[in-house]
Short mmCIF file of C-alpha atoms and ligand atoms in Angstrom, two decimals:
data_model
loop_
_atom_site.label_atom_id
_atom_site.label_comp_id
_atom_site.label_asym_id
_atom_site.label_seq_id
_atom_site.Cartn_x
_atom_site.Cartn_y
_atom_site.Cartn_z
CA MET A 33 77.75 -5.48 144.20
CA ASP A 34 80.32 -3.20 145.88
CA ARG A 35 77.54 -1.54 147.87
CA LEU A 36 76.18 -4.91 148.95
CA ASN A 37 79.65 -6.05 149.99
CA GLN A 38 80.16 -2.83 151.96
CA GLY A 39 76.82 -3.34 153.70
CA LEU A 40 77.65 -6.97 154.49
CA ARG A 41 80.99 -5.94 155.97
CA LYS A 42 79.05 -3.96 158.59
CA VAL A 43 76.95 -6.96 159.66
CA PRO A 44 78.46 -8.29 162.90
CA ILE A 45 79.18 -12.02 163.10
CA TRP A 46 77.51 -12.25 166.51
CA LEU A 47 74.22 -11.37 164.81
CA LEU A 48 74.53 -14.47 162.63
CA TYR A 49 75.25 -16.62 165.70
CA LEU A 50 72.32 -15.03 167.55
CA LEU A 51 69.85 -15.67 164.70
CA GLY A 52 71.32 -19.13 164.14
CA ASP A 53 70.90 -20.01 167.81
CA LEU A 54 67.37 -18.61 167.97
CA TYR A 55 66.16 -20.92 165.18
CA PRO A 56 66.47 -24.25 167.09
CA GLY A 57 64.96 -22.52 170.16
CA TRP A 58 62.04 -21.37 168.01
CA LEU A 59 61.59 -24.91 166.65
CA LEU A 60 61.62 -26.32 170.18
CA TYR A 61 59.03 -23.77 171.26
CA LEU A 62 56.82 -24.71 168.28
CA GLY A 63 57.26 -28.40 169.08
CA LEU A 64 56.21 -27.89 172.71
CA THR A 65 53.20 -25.75 171.82
CA GLY A 66 51.79 -27.96 169.06
CA GLY A 67 53.09 -25.81 166.21
CA LEU A 68 55.01 -28.65 164.52
CA GLY A 69 52.05 -30.82 163.63
CA PRO A 70 51.12 -34.33 164.77
CA ASP A 71 54.69 -35.69 164.83
CA PRO A 72 56.85 -32.92 166.37
CA VAL A 73 59.93 -35.14 166.80
CA LYS A 74 60.06 -36.01 163.09
CA ALA A 75 59.31 -32.37 162.16
CA LEU A 76 62.16 -31.18 164.42
CA GLU A 77 64.53 -33.80 162.99
CA HIS A 78 63.62 -32.76 159.44
CA ALA A 79 63.81 -29.00 160.01
CA LEU A 80 67.24 -29.24 161.68
CA GLY A 81 68.59 -31.63 159.02
CA GLU A 82 67.40 -29.45 156.19
CA ALA A 83 68.73 -26.22 157.75
CA ALA A 84 72.09 -27.95 158.34
CA LEU A 85 72.29 -29.01 154.70
CA GLN A 86 71.38 -25.51 153.52
CA LEU A 87 74.11 -23.98 155.69
CA LEU A 88 76.67 -26.54 154.49
CA ILE A 89 75.76 -25.62 150.90
CA LEU A 90 76.02 -21.90 151.69
CA GLY A 91 79.50 -22.50 153.12
CA LEU A 92 80.49 -24.33 149.96
CA ALA A 93 79.06 -21.54 147.80
CA VAL A 94 81.13 -18.75 149.39
CA THR A 95 84.16 -19.09 147.09
CA PRO A 96 82.20 -19.51 143.79
CA LEU A 97 79.93 -16.57 144.75
CA ARG A 98 83.01 -14.41 145.22
CA ARG A 99 84.79 -15.62 142.09
CA PHE A 100 81.87 -15.54 139.70
CA LEU A 101 79.52 -12.86 141.12
CA GLY A 102 81.88 -10.75 143.22
CA LEU A 103 79.71 -11.30 146.32
CA ASN A 104 81.98 -11.42 149.36
CA LEU A 105 80.64 -13.61 152.19
CA LEU A 106 84.09 -14.75 153.32
CA LYS A 107 83.71 -13.05 156.70
CA PHE A 108 80.73 -15.30 157.51
CA ARG A 109 82.11 -18.61 156.26
CA ARG A 110 83.45 -19.89 159.56
CA SER A 111 80.29 -18.99 161.49
CA VAL A 112 78.12 -20.60 158.80
CA GLY A 113 80.19 -23.79 159.18
CA VAL A 114 79.96 -23.72 162.98
CA LEU A 115 76.18 -23.21 162.82
CA ALA A 116 75.86 -26.04 160.28
CA PHE A 117 77.72 -28.34 162.66
CA THR A 118 75.54 -27.21 165.59
CA TYR A 119 72.39 -28.03 163.61
CA VAL A 120 73.78 -31.44 162.59
CA ALA A 121 74.68 -32.19 166.22
CA LEU A 122 71.15 -31.18 167.32
CA HIS A 123 69.65 -33.23 164.46
CA LEU A 124 71.66 -36.21 165.72
CA LEU A 125 70.63 -35.55 169.34
CA VAL A 126 66.94 -35.37 168.42
CA TRP A 127 67.33 -38.71 166.64
CA LEU A 128 69.19 -40.27 169.60
CA LEU A 129 67.21 -38.88 172.52
CA LEU A 130 63.72 -38.28 171.18
CA ASP A 131 63.35 -40.58 168.19
CA VAL A 132 65.18 -43.89 168.67
CA GLN A 133 66.01 -43.68 172.41
CA ILE A 134 67.05 -47.34 172.76
CA LEU A 135 70.86 -47.74 172.68
CA SER A 136 70.91 -51.17 171.00
CA GLN A 137 68.53 -49.85 168.32
CA VAL A 138 70.87 -46.87 167.76
CA PHE A 139 73.81 -49.17 166.95
CA ASN A 140 71.57 -51.41 164.87
CA ASP A 141 70.37 -48.43 162.80
CA ILE A 142 73.89 -47.06 162.30
CA ILE A 143 75.07 -50.41 160.94
CA LYS A 144 71.98 -51.61 159.10
CA ARG A 145 70.44 -48.46 157.62
CA PRO A 146 72.75 -47.12 154.91
CA TYR A 147 71.33 -43.58 155.05
CA ILE A 148 72.10 -43.44 158.79
CA THR A 149 75.60 -44.87 158.20
CA ILE A 150 76.23 -42.21 155.54
CA GLY A 151 74.87 -39.46 157.83
CA MET A 152 77.11 -40.68 160.66
CA VAL A 153 80.21 -40.66 158.43
CA GLY A 154 79.30 -37.12 157.32
CA PHE A 155 78.98 -36.08 160.96
CA ALA A 156 82.31 -37.76 161.85
CA LEU A 157 84.05 -35.83 159.04
CA MET A 158 82.63 -32.58 160.40
CA LEU A 159 83.89 -33.21 163.95
CA PRO A 160 87.58 -32.29 163.37
CA LEU A 161 86.42 -29.20 161.46
CA ALA A 162 84.22 -28.06 164.33
CA LEU A 163 86.96 -28.76 166.91
CA THR A 164 89.51 -26.70 164.98
CA SER A 165 87.21 -23.83 164.06
CA ASN A 166 88.87 -21.54 166.63
CA ASN A 167 91.79 -19.14 166.17
CA LEU A 168 94.04 -21.11 168.55
CA SER A 169 93.76 -24.27 166.40
CA LEU A 170 94.34 -22.21 163.27
CA ARG A 171 97.58 -20.87 164.79
CA ARG A 172 98.69 -24.28 166.10
CA LEU A 173 98.01 -26.13 162.84
CA GLY A 174 99.30 -23.37 160.57
CA ALA A 175 97.24 -21.98 157.69
CA ALA A 176 98.29 -24.65 155.15
CA ARG A 177 97.42 -27.65 157.34
CA TRP A 178 94.22 -25.98 158.54
CA ARG A 179 93.14 -25.41 154.94
CA ARG A 180 94.04 -28.99 154.02
CA LEU A 181 91.97 -30.28 156.95
CA HIS A 182 89.06 -28.18 155.75
CA LEU A 183 89.00 -30.11 152.48
CA LEU A 184 86.98 -32.58 154.58
CA THR A 185 84.06 -30.23 154.02
CA TYR A 186 83.69 -31.51 150.46
CA PRO A 187 83.07 -35.20 151.25
CA ALA A 188 81.02 -34.18 154.31
CA VAL A 189 78.58 -32.07 152.24
CA LEU A 190 78.40 -34.73 149.53
CA LEU A 191 77.55 -37.42 152.12
CA ALA A 192 74.96 -35.13 153.70
CA ALA A 193 73.21 -34.65 150.35
CA LEU A 194 73.41 -38.40 149.61
CA HIS A 195 71.95 -39.10 153.08
CA PHE A 196 68.90 -37.03 152.09
CA VAL A 197 68.55 -38.73 148.67
CA MET A 198 68.77 -42.17 150.30
CA LEU A 199 66.27 -41.59 153.09
CA VAL A 200 63.29 -40.51 151.00
CA LYS A 201 60.89 -43.13 149.76
CA GLY A 202 60.06 -43.21 146.07
CA PHE A 203 60.94 -40.42 143.64
CA GLN A 204 61.20 -36.99 145.22
CA ILE A 205 62.68 -33.97 143.50
CA GLU A 206 63.82 -31.96 146.58
CA PRO A 207 66.76 -34.15 147.68
CA LEU A 208 67.86 -34.48 144.05
CA ILE A 209 67.93 -30.69 143.72
CA TYR A 210 70.14 -30.47 146.83
CA LEU A 211 72.45 -33.17 145.48
CA SER A 212 72.69 -31.42 142.09
CA VAL A 213 73.55 -28.10 143.74
CA VAL A 214 76.25 -29.81 145.83
CA LEU A 215 77.70 -31.58 142.77
CA PHE A 216 77.66 -28.31 140.81
CA LEU A 217 79.46 -26.46 143.62
CA LEU A 218 82.04 -29.24 143.94
CA LEU A 219 82.64 -29.11 140.17
CA CYS A 220 83.14 -25.33 140.47
CA ARG A 221 85.82 -26.10 143.07
CA ILE A 222 87.62 -28.53 140.77
CA ARG A 223 87.69 -25.84 138.07
CA VAL A 224 88.87 -23.23 140.56
CA VAL A 225 91.59 -25.50 141.98
CA GLY A 226 92.66 -26.68 138.54
C1 LIG B 231 76.10 -34.70 157.71
C2 LIG B 231 75.18 -34.32 158.50
C3 LIG B 231 73.70 -34.47 158.23
C4 LIG B 231 72.90 -33.69 157.48
C5 LIG B 231 73.26 -32.41 156.74
C6 LIG B 231 71.57 -34.27 157.53
C7 LIG B 231 70.49 -33.77 156.83
C8 LIG B 231 69.25 -34.37 156.79
C9 LIG B 231 68.17 -33.95 155.95
C10 LIG B 231 68.23 -32.80 154.95
C11 LIG B 231 67.11 -34.76 156.21
C12 LIG B 231 65.75 -34.73 155.53
C13 LIG B 231 64.89 -33.62 156.08
C14 LIG B 231 63.58 -33.53 155.36
O1 LIG B 231 62.93 -34.56 155.13
O2 LIG B 231 63.17 -32.41 155.05
C15 LIG B 231 67.53 -35.68 157.23
C16 LIG B 231 66.72 -36.64 157.79
C17 LIG B 231 67.12 -37.53 158.73
N1 LIG B 231 68.39 -37.66 159.26
FE1 LIG B 231 69.98 -36.53 158.80
N2 LIG B 231 71.60 -35.37 158.33
C18 LIG B 231 72.88 -35.54 158.78
C19 LIG B 231 73.34 -36.52 159.63
C20 LIG B 231 72.51 -37.42 160.27
C21 LIG B 231 72.93 -38.34 161.28
C22 LIG B 231 74.36 -38.41 161.84
C23 LIG B 231 71.83 -39.05 161.65
C24 LIG B 231 71.71 -40.13 162.66
C25 LIG B 231 72.64 -40.92 162.98
C26 LIG B 231 70.71 -38.60 160.86
C27 LIG B 231 69.44 -39.10 160.94
C28 LIG B 231 68.37 -38.67 160.19
C29 LIG B 231 67.02 -39.20 160.28
C30 LIG B 231 66.58 -40.33 161.19
C31 LIG B 231 66.23 -38.49 159.37
C32 LIG B 231 64.74 -38.63 159.11
C33 LIG B 231 64.43 -39.85 158.31
C34 LIG B 231 62.94 -40.03 158.17
O3 LIG B 231 62.30 -39.32 157.40
O4 LIG B 231 62.41 -40.87 158.87
N3 LIG B 231 71.17 -37.59 160.04
N4 LIG B 231 68.83 -35.45 157.55
#
């Protein structure tokens, strides 16, 4: 594990941002060239939503991975969070601009469709985290307040996983697996904190 950690320490953060930024571009390219199937807007929405959830889970897993396996991904945590937020924002934009498009329908959906309401609340919780993810905010807020603010990650990830469970029709195992992983990681946190 020490070797792996040493190797990871050499990976520059910009590489993560570069790869993370290339992915939506790649999806857009596929969408424009017919590579996303018959409904590219839905496929784009799904791919971005799923990648966002996976990154949120990875961010939540950083501390347990270090505590229980000795794997140190701490250096990448902030960039993983920023990329997760970027994907959620793009997921929201695809929904707004390419899927629903009509403003009155947007408000109607937010109020009347519980999975959209839950997704919106999750997004709203992530906003202050994204806005304070820079060093200046960290200095201004002070480490203790910054850390306290970042506790918002926990409800945000939980709501994101619930959003997925609620939007699927009928019984599907994939969203339940995501929700179980999130619940497991949150329980790990309670144990760690306590
Ligand atoms: C907390 C942030 C969010 C995360 C992590 C997230 C994640 C996801 C995931 C994983 C899916 C399912 C993808 C699949 O089927 O493979 C999804 C679908 C979807 N999300 Fe989100 N989402 C978030 C917020 C939002 C918001 C704010 C909106 C809109 C207001 C939204 C609208 C949708 C829609 C419309 C779908 C597709 C539903 C369908 O199948 O018709 N999401 N999202």
